[in-house]
GROMACS .gro file of C-alpha atoms in nm:
model
  497
    1MET     CA    1   1.510   0.233  -2.321
    2LYS     CA    2   1.674   0.563  -2.268
    3LYS     CA    3   1.685   0.720  -1.987
    4ILE     CA    4   1.444   0.990  -1.986
    5GLN     CA    5   1.211   1.090  -2.319
    6LEU     CA    6   0.906   1.270  -2.453
    7GLN     CA    7   0.613   1.141  -2.430
    8TYR     CA    8   0.406   1.419  -2.553
    9VAL     CA    9   0.376   1.814  -2.493
   10VAL     CA   10   0.059   2.056  -2.493
   11ASN     CA   11   0.020   2.390  -2.596
   12GLU     CA   12  -0.230   2.548  -2.556
   13THR     CA   13  -0.388   2.957  -2.559
   14THR     CA   14  -0.708   3.073  -2.400
   15SER     CA   15  -0.886   3.378  -2.342
   16LYS     CA   16  -1.104   3.566  -2.122
   17ASN     CA   17  -1.221   3.879  -1.959
   18GLY     CA   18  -0.922   4.058  -2.177
   19LEU     CA   19  -0.673   3.807  -2.040
   20PHE     CA   20  -0.429   3.582  -2.231
   21GLN     CA   21  -0.355   3.261  -2.080
   22GLN     CA   22  -0.025   2.981  -2.232
   23GLU     CA   23  -0.085   2.640  -2.077
   24LEU     CA   24   0.225   2.438  -2.133
   25ASN     CA   25   0.228   2.032  -1.999
   26PHE     CA   26   0.551   1.803  -2.076
   27PHE     CA   27   0.469   1.492  -2.018
   28LEU     CA   28   0.712   1.227  -1.960
   29LEU     CA   29   0.875   0.874  -1.925
   30VAL     CA   30   1.187   0.851  -1.716
   31GLU     CA   31   1.370   0.490  -1.624
   32ASN     CA   32   1.373   0.469  -1.247
   33LEU     CA   33   1.764   0.461  -1.115
   34ALA     CA   34   1.719   0.570  -0.778
   35TYR     CA   35   1.457   0.759  -0.532
   36GLU     CA   36   1.585   1.040  -0.524
   37LYS     CA   37   1.584   1.211  -0.855
   38LYS     CA   38   1.600   1.594  -0.983
   39ILE     CA   39   1.369   1.629  -1.322
   40ASP     CA   40   1.383   1.969  -1.520
   41ILE     CA   41   1.222   2.083  -1.838
   42VAL     CA   42   1.442   2.407  -1.968
   43TRP     CA   43   1.266   2.597  -2.213
   44ALA     CA   44   1.249   2.881  -2.395
   45GLY     CA   45   0.948   3.142  -2.591
   46GLU     CA   46   1.015   3.367  -2.856
   47ASP     CA   47   1.193   3.563  -2.702
   48GLU     CA   48   1.483   3.338  -2.630
   49VAL     CA   49   1.515   3.376  -2.237
   50TRP     CA   50   1.542   2.987  -2.102
   51GLN     CA   51   1.426   2.946  -1.787
   52THR     CA   52   1.379   2.612  -1.607
   53LEU     CA   53   1.023   2.403  -1.500
   54PRO     CA   54   1.077   2.116  -1.253
   55ALA     CA   55   0.872   1.817  -1.282
   56VAL     CA   56   0.711   1.626  -1.036
   57TYR     CA   57   0.613   1.200  -0.986
   58HIS     CA   58   0.297   1.131  -1.128
   59SER     CA   59   0.279   0.744  -1.175
   60SER     CA   60   0.414   0.476  -1.246
   61PRO     CA   61   0.357   0.176  -1.503
   62GLY     CA   62   0.615  -0.093  -1.381
   63LEU     CA   63   0.895  -0.212  -1.499
   64ASP     CA   64   1.108  -0.001  -1.309
   65LYS     CA   65   0.909   0.314  -1.543
   66GLU     CA   66   0.818   0.642  -1.382
   67TYR     CA   67   0.583   0.909  -1.532
   68TRP     CA   68   0.664   1.232  -1.457
   69GLN     CA   69   0.439   1.595  -1.572
   70ALA     CA   70   0.537   1.948  -1.524
   71ARG     CA   71   0.319   2.186  -1.651
   72THR     CA   72   0.249   2.568  -1.626
   73ALA     CA   73   0.030   2.849  -1.717
   74LEU     CA   74   0.163   3.198  -1.793
   75ILE     CA   75  -0.150   3.535  -1.827
   76SER     CA   76  -0.040   3.854  -1.999
   77ASP     CA   77  -0.300   4.105  -2.083
   78GLU     CA   78  -0.165   4.096  -2.474
   79ILE     CA   79  -0.112   3.765  -2.644
   80GLY     CA   80   0.245   3.899  -2.813
   81LYS     CA   81   0.386   3.890  -2.434
   82LEU     CA   82   0.331   3.525  -2.428
   83PRO     CA   83   0.580   3.276  -2.513
   84GLY     CA   84   0.426   3.188  -2.792
   85ASN     CA   85   0.640   2.946  -2.980
   86ILE     CA   86   0.862   2.777  -2.755
   87GLN     CA   87   1.183   2.539  -2.768
   88PHE     CA   88   1.233   2.282  -2.513
   89ALA     CA   89   1.480   1.981  -2.361
   90LEU     CA   90   1.443   1.754  -2.044
   91SER     CA   91   1.703   1.685  -1.779
   92TYR     CA   92   1.716   1.406  -1.577
   93GLY     CA   93   1.966   1.453  -1.237
   94VAL     CA   94   2.073   1.110  -1.064
   95LEU     CA   95   2.295   0.911  -0.868
   96GLY     CA   96   2.546   1.184  -0.985
   97GLU     CA   97   2.517   1.209  -1.365
   98GLU     CA   98   2.297   1.412  -1.609
   99TYR     CA   99   2.074   1.271  -1.855
  100TRP     CA  100   1.965   1.447  -2.215
  101ASP     CA  101   1.664   1.475  -2.424
  102ASN     CA  102   1.717   1.736  -2.626
  103ASN     CA  103   1.592   1.587  -2.969
  104ASP     CA  104   1.919   1.420  -3.103
  105SER     CA  105   2.110   1.795  -2.997
  106LEU     CA  106   1.815   1.940  -3.218
  107ASN     CA  107   1.589   2.072  -2.909
  108TYR     CA  108   1.206   1.977  -2.959
  109HIS     CA  109   0.978   2.246  -3.060
  110SER     CA  110   0.623   2.328  -2.996
  111PRO     CA  111   0.391   2.585  -3.122
  112ALA     CA  112   0.183   2.818  -2.993
  113LYS     CA  113  -0.199   2.696  -2.976
  114CYS     CA  114  -0.085   2.385  -3.120
  115GLY     CA  115  -0.308   2.153  -2.890
  116ILE     CA  116  -0.096   1.795  -2.808
  117GLN     CA  117   0.188   1.687  -2.962
  118MET     CA  118   0.308   1.348  -2.946
  119ALA     CA  119   0.713   1.237  -2.959
  120ASN     CA  120   0.881   0.964  -2.993
  121HIS     CA  121   0.659   0.806  -3.273
  122HIS     CA  122   0.402   0.719  -3.100
  123GLN     CA  123   0.090   0.666  -3.222
  124VAL     CA  124  -0.199   0.615  -2.953
  125LEU     CA  125  -0.155   0.800  -2.660
  126ASN     CA  126  -0.375   0.833  -2.316
  127ILE     CA  127  -0.323   1.254  -2.240
  128GLY     CA  128  -0.413   1.426  -1.923
  129PHE     CA  129  -0.520   1.054  -1.696
  130SER     CA  130  -0.462   1.071  -1.330
  131THR     CA  131  -0.446   0.769  -1.072
  132GLN     CA  132  -0.681   0.943  -0.811
  133LEU     CA  133  -1.021   0.903  -0.805
  134GLU     CA  134  -1.202   1.157  -0.588
  135ASP     CA  135  -1.441   1.150  -0.301
  136GLY     CA  136  -1.748   1.147  -0.465
  137GLN     CA  137  -1.605   1.122  -0.862
  138LYS     CA  138  -1.864   0.856  -1.018
  139ILE     CA  139  -1.769   1.010  -1.409
  140ILE     CA  140  -1.390   0.996  -1.518
  141PRO     CA  141  -1.319   1.209  -1.879
  142LEU     CA  142  -1.032   0.981  -2.079
  143THR     CA  143  -0.869   1.189  -2.358
  144ILE     CA  144  -0.699   0.979  -2.619
  145ALA     CA  145  -0.441   1.153  -2.917
  146VAL     CA  146  -0.412   0.916  -3.210
  147ASP     CA  147  -0.212   0.981  -3.512
  148GLN     CA  148  -0.386   1.089  -3.821
  149ALA     CA  149  -0.228   0.872  -4.074
  150LEU     CA  150  -0.365   0.585  -3.896
  151GLN     CA  151  -0.669   0.661  -4.017
  152ALA     CA  152  -0.885   0.516  -3.680
  153GLN     CA  153  -1.236   0.437  -3.803
  154LYS     CA  154  -1.297   0.341  -3.377
  155VAL     CA  155  -1.139   0.379  -3.080
  156THR     CA  156  -1.204   0.176  -2.749
  157ILE     CA  157  -1.179   0.201  -2.386
  158HIS     CA  158  -1.191  -0.162  -2.184
  159TRP     CA  159  -1.244  -0.175  -1.835
  160THR     CA  160  -1.273  -0.346  -1.464
  161THR     CA  161  -1.389  -0.275  -1.143
  162ASP     CA  162  -1.295  -0.572  -1.004
  163ASP     CA  163  -1.013  -0.696  -1.142
  164TRP     CA  164  -1.191  -0.848  -1.514
  165ARG     CA  165  -1.377  -1.094  -1.306
  166HIS     CA  166  -1.612  -0.817  -1.564
  167SER     CA  167  -1.485  -0.629  -1.810
  168ASN     CA  168  -1.700  -0.321  -1.988
  169ILE     CA  169  -1.628  -0.168  -2.324
  170THR     CA  170  -1.680   0.227  -2.396
  171ARG     CA  171  -1.648   0.380  -2.742
  172CYS     CA  172  -1.490   0.683  -2.778
  173HIS     CA  173  -1.609   0.947  -3.024
  174LEU     CA  174  -1.425   1.198  -3.240
  175PRO     CA  175  -1.517   1.545  -3.194
  176LYS     CA  176  -1.579   1.850  -3.436
  177GLY     CA  177  -1.241   2.042  -3.509
  178ASN     CA  178  -1.070   1.789  -3.308
  179THR     CA  179  -0.759   1.674  -3.604
  180LEU     CA  180  -0.497   1.906  -3.472
  181ASP     CA  181  -0.260   2.031  -3.741
  182PRO     CA  182   0.051   2.170  -3.497
  183ASP     CA  183   0.270   2.299  -3.880
  184GLY     CA  184   0.022   2.338  -4.139
  185ASN     CA  185   0.163   2.015  -4.294
  186ASP     CA  186   0.015   1.712  -4.456
  187ASP     CA  187  -0.158   1.413  -4.281
  188LYS     CA  188   0.141   1.294  -4.113
  189ASP     CA  189   0.185   1.535  -3.859
  190ARG     CA  190  -0.203   1.569  -3.696
  191VAL     CA  191  -0.350   1.483  -3.388
  192GLN     CA  192  -0.683   1.383  -3.389
  193VAL     CA  193  -0.854   1.400  -3.001
  194TRP     CA  194  -1.092   1.159  -2.916
  195LYS     CA  195  -1.278   1.161  -2.624
  196GLY     CA  196  -1.452   0.916  -2.408
  197LEU     CA  197  -1.634   0.879  -2.067
  198LEU     CA  198  -1.640   0.628  -1.773
  199ILE     CA  199  -1.966   0.577  -1.535
  200VAL     CA  200  -1.787   0.423  -1.264
  201GLY     CA  201  -2.033   0.477  -0.999
  202HIS     CA  202  -1.863   0.435  -0.669
  203ALA     CA  203  -1.616   0.158  -0.773
  204PHE     CA  204  -1.371   0.194  -0.569
  205ARG     CA  205  -1.068   0.094  -0.818
  206LEU     CA  206  -1.066   0.113  -1.208
  207GLN     CA  207  -0.807  -0.057  -1.487
  208TYR     CA  208  -0.797  -0.008  -1.824
  209CYS     CA  209  -0.655  -0.062  -2.159
  210ILE     CA  210  -0.654   0.122  -2.516
  211ARG     CA  211  -0.772   0.007  -2.859
  212CYS     CA  212  -0.753   0.176  -3.195
  213GLU     CA  213  -0.869  -0.005  -3.504
  214SER     CA  214  -0.858   0.112  -3.821
  215ALA     CA  215  -0.920  -0.080  -4.197
  216ASP     CA  216  -0.628  -0.239  -4.186
  217GLN     CA  217  -0.461  -0.282  -3.825
  218SER     CA  218  -0.532  -0.249  -3.488
  219LEU     CA  219  -0.337  -0.085  -3.171
  220TRP     CA  220  -0.300  -0.152  -2.816
  221ASP     CA  221  -0.234   0.118  -2.557
  222ASN     CA  222  -0.226  -0.071  -2.174
  223ASN     CA  223   0.072   0.065  -2.054
  224PHE     CA  224   0.394  -0.106  -2.068
  225GLY     CA  225   0.106  -0.432  -2.015
  226HIS     CA  226   0.024  -0.330  -1.687
  227ASN     CA  227  -0.249  -0.093  -1.768
  228TYR     CA  228  -0.364   0.236  -1.666
  229TRP     CA  229  -0.595   0.269  -1.320
  230ALA     CA  230  -0.724   0.513  -1.103
  231SER     CA  231  -0.852   0.450  -0.725
  232ARG     CA  232  -0.946   0.592  -0.451
  233LYS     CA  233  -0.751   0.679  -0.182
  234PRO     CA  234  -0.648   0.335   0.022
  235LEU     CA  235  -0.709   0.311   0.406
  236LYS     CA  236  -0.429   0.402   0.565
  237VAL     CA  237  -0.408   0.209   0.961
  238LEU     CA  238  -0.085   0.287   1.222
  239ILE     CA  239  -0.039   0.085   1.487
  240LEU     CA  240   0.235   0.228   1.759
  241ASN     CA  241   0.297   0.152   2.155
  242LEU     CA  242   0.405   0.498   2.325
  243HIS     CA  243   0.564   0.339   2.595
  244CYS     CA  244   0.378   0.547   2.875
  245TYR     CA  245   0.596   0.842   2.900
  246GLN     CA  246   0.876   0.669   2.982
  247GLU     CA  247   1.025   0.901   2.681
  248LYS     CA  248   1.330   1.171   2.748
  249ASN     CA  249   1.140   1.496   2.549
  250GLN     CA  250   0.804   1.314   2.601
  251ASP     CA  251   0.639   1.657   2.462
  252PHE     CA  252   0.805   1.670   2.130
  253LYS     CA  253   0.706   1.312   2.033
  254PHE     CA  254   0.393   1.337   2.078
  255SER     CA  255   0.406   1.657   1.833
  256GLN     CA  256   0.640   1.408   1.594
  257ILE     CA  257   0.345   1.154   1.621
  258ALA     CA  258   0.061   1.383   1.517
  259ARG     CA  259   0.304   1.570   1.235
  260ALA     CA  260   0.376   1.233   1.103
  261ILE     CA  261  -0.040   1.124   1.086
  262ASP     CA  262  -0.088   1.451   0.936
  263ASP     CA  263   0.196   1.451   0.644
  264LEU     CA  264   0.099   1.077   0.582
  265ASP     CA  265  -0.303   1.104   0.571
  266ILE     CA  266  -0.305   0.862   0.804
  267ASP     CA  267  -0.703   0.751   0.845
  268ILE     CA  268  -0.668   0.473   1.168
  269VAL     CA  269  -0.424   0.499   1.464
  270CYS     CA  270  -0.417   0.214   1.680
  271LEU     CA  271  -0.176   0.291   2.025
  272GLN     CA  272  -0.087   0.093   2.317
  273GLU     CA  273   0.076   0.205   2.660
  274VAL     CA  274  -0.115   0.480   2.608
  275ALA     CA  275  -0.090   0.683   2.948
  276GLU     CA  276  -0.278   0.943   3.170
  277ARG     CA  277  -0.183   1.039   3.546
  278TRP     CA  278  -0.307   0.764   3.807
  279ASN     CA  279  -0.430   1.057   4.074
  280ASP     CA  280  -0.620   0.746   4.325
  281GLY     CA  281  -0.663   0.582   4.007
  282GLU     CA  282  -0.941   0.883   3.882
  283GLY     CA  283  -0.751   0.927   3.643
  284ASP     CA  284  -0.692   1.257   3.436
  285TRP     CA  285  -0.775   1.358   3.117
  286LYS     CA  286  -0.588   1.698   3.024
  287SER     CA  287  -0.235   1.403   3.050
  288ASN     CA  288  -0.388   1.138   2.832
  289SER     CA  289  -0.116   1.080   2.589
  290ALA     CA  290  -0.413   0.967   2.293
  291ARG     CA  291  -0.589   1.283   2.346
  292ILE     CA  292  -0.256   1.523   2.360
  293ILE     CA  293  -0.175   1.363   1.993
  294ASN     CA  294  -0.509   1.385   1.907
  295GLU     CA  295  -0.541   1.793   2.016
  296ARG     CA  296  -0.224   1.831   1.803
  297LEU     CA  297  -0.389   1.721   1.472
  298ASP     CA  298  -0.501   1.946   1.182
  299SER     CA  299  -0.786   1.806   1.254
  300PRO     CA  300  -0.906   1.645   1.529
  301TYR     CA  301  -0.990   1.234   1.476
  302HIS     CA  302  -1.269   1.068   1.678
  303LEU     CA  303  -1.100   0.900   2.000
  304HIS     CA  304  -1.202   0.600   2.142
  305THR     CA  305  -0.960   0.463   2.424
  306ASP     CA  306  -0.980   0.302   2.780
  307TRP     CA  307  -0.716   0.179   3.076
  308SER     CA  308  -0.628  -0.158   3.232
  309HIS     CA  309  -0.420  -0.135   3.473
  310LEU     CA  310  -0.169   0.073   3.669
  311GLY     CA  311   0.132   0.088   3.470
  312PHE     CA  312   0.467   0.188   3.602
  313ASP     CA  313   0.326   0.304   3.963
  314GLN     CA  314   0.157   0.632   3.837
  315PHE     CA  315   0.005   0.577   3.523
  316ARG     CA  316  -0.335   0.432   3.396
  317GLU     CA  317  -0.196   0.230   3.143
  318GLY     CA  318  -0.410   0.164   2.834
  319VAL     CA  319  -0.493   0.169   2.475
  320ALA     CA  320  -0.698   0.392   2.210
  321VAL     CA  321  -0.782   0.434   1.807
  322LEU     CA  322  -0.786   0.742   1.621
  323SER     CA  323  -1.033   0.730   1.361
  324ARG     CA  324  -1.081   1.025   1.083
  325TYR     CA  325  -1.444   0.869   1.010
  326PRO     CA  326  -1.702   0.897   1.295
  327LEU     CA  327  -1.707   0.577   1.524
  328GLU     CA  328  -2.013   0.322   1.381
  329LYS     CA  329  -1.972   0.149   1.742
  330ARG     CA  330  -1.752   0.119   2.025
  331ASP     CA  331  -1.666  -0.143   2.284
  332SER     CA  332  -1.391  -0.206   2.525
  333ARG     CA  333  -1.321  -0.506   2.781
  334TYR     CA  334  -1.094  -0.704   2.918
  335VAL     CA  335  -0.905  -0.985   2.775
  336SER     CA  336  -0.730  -1.151   3.058
  337ASN     CA  337  -0.897  -1.357   3.340
  338SER     CA  338  -0.768  -1.094   3.573
  339GLU     CA  339  -0.958  -0.777   3.579
  340ASP     CA  340  -0.723  -0.616   3.910
  341PRO     CA  341  -0.608  -0.281   3.841
  342PHE     CA  342  -0.332  -0.340   3.989
  343ASN     CA  343  -0.224  -0.677   3.789
  344ILE     CA  344   0.007  -0.564   3.526
  345HIS     CA  345  -0.122  -0.890   3.338
  346ALA     CA  346  -0.470  -0.784   3.373
  347ARG     CA  347  -0.538  -0.634   3.004
  348LYS     CA  348  -0.824  -0.454   2.826
  349VAL     CA  349  -0.866  -0.399   2.400
  350VAL     CA  350  -1.046  -0.140   2.259
  351MET     CA  351  -1.287  -0.177   1.960
  352VAL     CA  352  -1.440   0.062   1.770
  353GLN     CA  353  -1.674  -0.027   1.380
  354ILE     CA  354  -1.645   0.255   1.105
  355ALA     CA  355  -1.761   0.318   0.760
  356VAL     CA  356  -1.476   0.357   0.573
  357PRO     CA  357  -1.600   0.539   0.179
  358TYR     CA  358  -1.634   0.336  -0.084
  359ILE     CA  359  -1.504   0.006   0.151
  360GLY     CA  360  -1.758  -0.077   0.418
  361LEU     CA  361  -1.770  -0.158   0.785
  362LEU     CA  362  -1.442  -0.267   0.959
  363ASN     CA  363  -1.395  -0.371   1.284
  364PHE     CA  364  -1.074  -0.277   1.422
  365PHE     CA  365  -0.935  -0.412   1.800
  366SER     CA  366  -0.646  -0.218   1.938
  367CYS     CA  367  -0.448  -0.449   2.164
  368HIS     CA  368  -0.178  -0.499   2.388
  369LEU     CA  369  -0.167  -0.842   2.511
  370SER     CA  370   0.082  -1.047   2.786
  371TRP     CA  371   0.352  -1.243   2.705
  372TRP     CA  372   0.311  -1.602   2.632
  373GLU     CA  373   0.407  -1.744   2.994
  374ASP     CA  374   0.155  -1.445   3.152
  375GLY     CA  375  -0.103  -1.494   2.970
  376PHE     CA  376  -0.081  -1.409   2.592
  377GLU     CA  377  -0.336  -1.785   2.531
  378GLU     CA  378  -0.581  -1.709   2.679
  379GLN     CA  379  -0.618  -1.346   2.609
  380PHE     CA  380  -0.549  -1.418   2.248
  381GLU     CA  381  -0.907  -1.703   2.273
  382ASN     CA  382  -1.089  -1.468   2.443
  383LEU     CA  383  -1.032  -1.156   2.177
  384ARG     CA  384  -1.089  -1.385   1.885
  385GLU     CA  385  -1.409  -1.508   2.034
  386TRP     CA  386  -1.478  -1.163   2.136
  387ALA     CA  387  -1.388  -1.026   1.775
  388ALA     CA  388  -1.598  -1.390   1.602
  389SER     CA  389  -1.928  -1.246   1.785
  390LYS     CA  390  -1.872  -0.893   1.657
  391HIS     CA  391  -1.744  -1.015   1.229
  392THR     CA  392  -2.162  -1.030   1.129
  393TRP     CA  393  -2.249  -1.029   0.772
  394HIS     CA  394  -2.218  -0.695   0.670
  395VAL     CA  395  -1.874  -0.654   0.792
  396LYS     CA  396  -1.559  -0.647   0.539
  397GLY     CA  397  -1.306  -0.671   0.749
  398THR     CA  398  -1.187  -0.704   1.110
  399LEU     CA  399  -0.841  -0.611   1.259
  400LEU     CA  400  -0.679  -0.690   1.505
  401CYS     CA  401  -0.377  -0.432   1.586
  402GLY     CA  402  -0.104  -0.338   1.857
  403ASP     CA  403   0.172  -0.491   2.059
  404PHE     CA  404   0.076  -0.911   2.080
  405ASN     CA  405   0.388  -0.928   2.295
  406ILE     CA  406   0.467  -1.239   2.095
  407ARG     CA  407   0.807  -1.238   1.810
  408ALA     CA  408   0.751  -1.371   1.489
  409GLY     CA  409   0.771  -1.765   1.503
  410SER     CA  410   0.754  -1.774   1.864
  411ARG     CA  411   0.479  -2.046   2.017
  412GLY     CA  412   0.257  -1.709   2.050
  413TYR     CA  413   0.280  -1.670   1.671
  414GLU     CA  414   0.199  -2.083   1.616
  415LEU     CA  415  -0.126  -1.992   1.816
  416VAL     CA  416  -0.227  -1.751   1.575
  417VAL     CA  417  -0.094  -1.951   1.207
  418ASP     CA  418  -0.271  -2.264   1.393
  419SER     CA  419  -0.659  -2.106   1.431
  420ASN     CA  420  -0.615  -2.037   1.091
  421ARG     CA  421  -0.796  -1.712   1.149
  422TYR     CA  422  -0.577  -1.449   1.161
  423THR     CA  423  -0.292  -1.366   0.912
  424ASP     CA  424   0.011  -1.072   0.940
  425GLN     CA  425  -0.048  -0.843   0.708
  426PHE     CA  426   0.356  -0.702   0.729
  427LEU     CA  427   0.432  -0.986   0.660
  428ALA     CA  428   0.177  -1.036   0.358
  429VAL     CA  429   0.303  -0.702   0.178
  430SER     CA  430   0.700  -0.741   0.287
  431SER     CA  431   0.791  -1.068   0.212
  432PRO     CA  432   0.503  -1.249   0.019
  433GLN     CA  433   0.713  -1.617  -0.035
  434VAL     CA  434   0.731  -1.622   0.309
  435TYR     CA  435   0.373  -1.563   0.393
  436LYS     CA  436   0.332  -1.807   0.166
  437LYS     CA  437   0.522  -2.100   0.258
  438ILE     CA  438   0.386  -2.037   0.626
  439PHE     CA  439  -0.010  -1.890   0.590
  440ASP     CA  440  -0.076  -2.083   0.209
  441ASP     CA  441   0.081  -2.374   0.224
  442LYS     CA  442   0.191  -2.467   0.599
  443ARG     CA  443   0.519  -2.573   0.488
  444PRO     CA  444   0.680  -2.783   0.807
  445HIS     CA  445   0.914  -2.625   1.040
  446TRP     CA  446   0.817  -2.264   0.865
  447GLN     CA  447   0.975  -2.071   1.184
  448ARG     CA  448   1.315  -2.119   1.055
  449TYR     CA  449   1.163  -1.810   0.807
  450LEU     CA  450   1.158  -1.593   1.086
  451ASN     CA  451   1.434  -1.627   1.247
  452ASP     CA  452   1.535  -1.214   1.149
  453ASP     CA  453   1.274  -1.100   1.239
  454HIS     CA  454   1.190  -0.971   1.599
  455ARG     CA  455   0.802  -0.777   1.519
  456ILE     CA  456   0.596  -0.810   1.831
  457ASP     CA  457   0.368  -0.541   1.695
  458TYR     CA  458   0.129  -0.681   1.427
  459ILE     CA  459  -0.208  -0.624   1.250
  460PHE     CA  460  -0.362  -0.971   1.216
  461LEU     CA  461  -0.656  -0.962   0.947
  462LYS     CA  462  -0.932  -1.202   1.020
  463LYS     CA  463  -1.014  -1.442   0.727
  464PRO     CA  464  -1.202  -1.424   0.504
  465SER     CA  465  -1.208  -1.040   0.433
  466ASP     CA  466  -1.269  -0.790   0.197
  467LEU     CA  467  -0.937  -0.653   0.236
  468LYS     CA  468  -0.616  -0.646   0.107
  469VAL     CA  469  -0.274  -0.517   0.224
  470THR     CA  470  -0.140  -0.291  -0.054
  471SER     CA  471   0.232  -0.167   0.151
  472GLY     CA  472   0.384  -0.149   0.458
  473ARG     CA  473   0.592   0.076   0.660
  474VAL     CA  474   0.815   0.118   0.938
  475LEU     CA  475   0.792   0.423   1.083
  476PHE     CA  476   0.928   0.636   1.370
  477THR     CA  477   1.266   0.505   1.326
  478ALA     CA  478   1.636   0.704   1.352
  479GLN     CA  479   1.593   0.807   0.979
  480ASP     CA  480   1.210   0.824   0.945
  481TYR     CA  481   1.063   1.132   1.227
  482GLY     CA  482   1.294   0.994   1.460
  483THR     CA  483   1.199   0.687   1.748
  484VAL     CA  484   0.917   0.824   2.008
  485SER     CA  485   0.937   0.508   2.176
  486ASP     CA  486   1.072   0.204   2.227
  487HIS     CA  487   0.858   0.004   1.975
  488SER     CA  488   0.842   0.138   1.601
  489GLY     CA  489   0.536   0.241   1.451
  490TYR     CA  490   0.382   0.041   1.163
  491LEU     CA  491   0.195   0.187   0.908
  492MET     CA  492   0.038  -0.029   0.627
  493THR     CA  493  -0.250   0.020   0.326
  494PHE     CA  494  -0.538  -0.148   0.273
  495GLU     CA  495  -0.763  -0.186  -0.045
  496PRO     CA  496  -1.058  -0.412  -0.081
  497LYS     CA  497  -1.011  -0.737  -0.271
   0.00000   0.00000   0.00000
């Protein structure tokens, strides 16, 4: 394929209350050559004044391709002051190179009020689709552009909300007046606009493709073999050890953590080494690090925190969970045999149950366990038994989150693997082949696959759970919001299976 190419352009004019509005919508297909890229529409109206309209990322159909889109709306009290007929070309800057799609040096042309124009000999196209299912949205309208020359007799949407275990077929209709003739030419230049409505209810995710049937052929638009899709917002979970007030520029780092939570729209945050001043064991809520971070969010979250022991000879040290969603249940308990606050290996875990929209009830445990030689085995077994008792039939997933003080591949990690109850979610998404060898195939000497993996912070997901991890990212590095602790953060996203 070309490095950049036009899929379609929409040029529409409307009027309301004495004002005229011309809307331009450009939809592009780009070869993904690098993350950093600049894509523009260079266009001019009838006044021949050239302008640059930046495009933004829309979605990816896979296979190193991306969709980009550029839109603008122009308003005037006189239709003659609008751009009218336009001409344009596409510009793509990446890796020090510049690529163009200018219709073989002739530029593209879009007459005023022409509606939809398909490019590059497309015959069937999904127009104006979104990959987002909004909160509360139960119906998805679809617009399908079809080349009039096909003489289409039927257009159908084939779709599923459960990964094709069950499927549906919705027939589209062709409203009167929706055969568009931009240039007044014969039928080969016309576009039919078919409409369809998919009733998805409370489904989390939708996949679909389009079939167009005429008397002598059947054409499919399946998004380059990957199907189109739309989804609710995935659940974003962050784990981070705060290092118990031991950081330089500590106050600034609290603000950086809050900024990342807001910027990245994180839903659940599990924190360890949460500290507040000891104050003769009475604590000092104003200095509680989880509280400080929470109050610096644009909108404070629901917070559950508890402490377990004296840390660094001056702090009540514990764990916490911040949640965008209300806490249905909350609990905390020691998982160590010792409950002595002057024993650093007295370890308490906090638990919350959260009803996540479109996913269901989930149990989160924010954990900071001891090293293997200092009690990890007893603490993990106590934690596992506690978590099992909370995992009732209506719970969709249980996640053990935090600093487990066991290196990947170590004896403590072996205990988790051998339990056959919990799986390492960051490994599942970052190294799926290694994950399979360890957790599915149980390969002999699997530890060697983790020789270069130095993590001690994990999200362990209980088996079975109606939840799957879809992405993972290391956060709070020198390149990503800066270091805020002696630990990195791990941000993972989850969807229902």
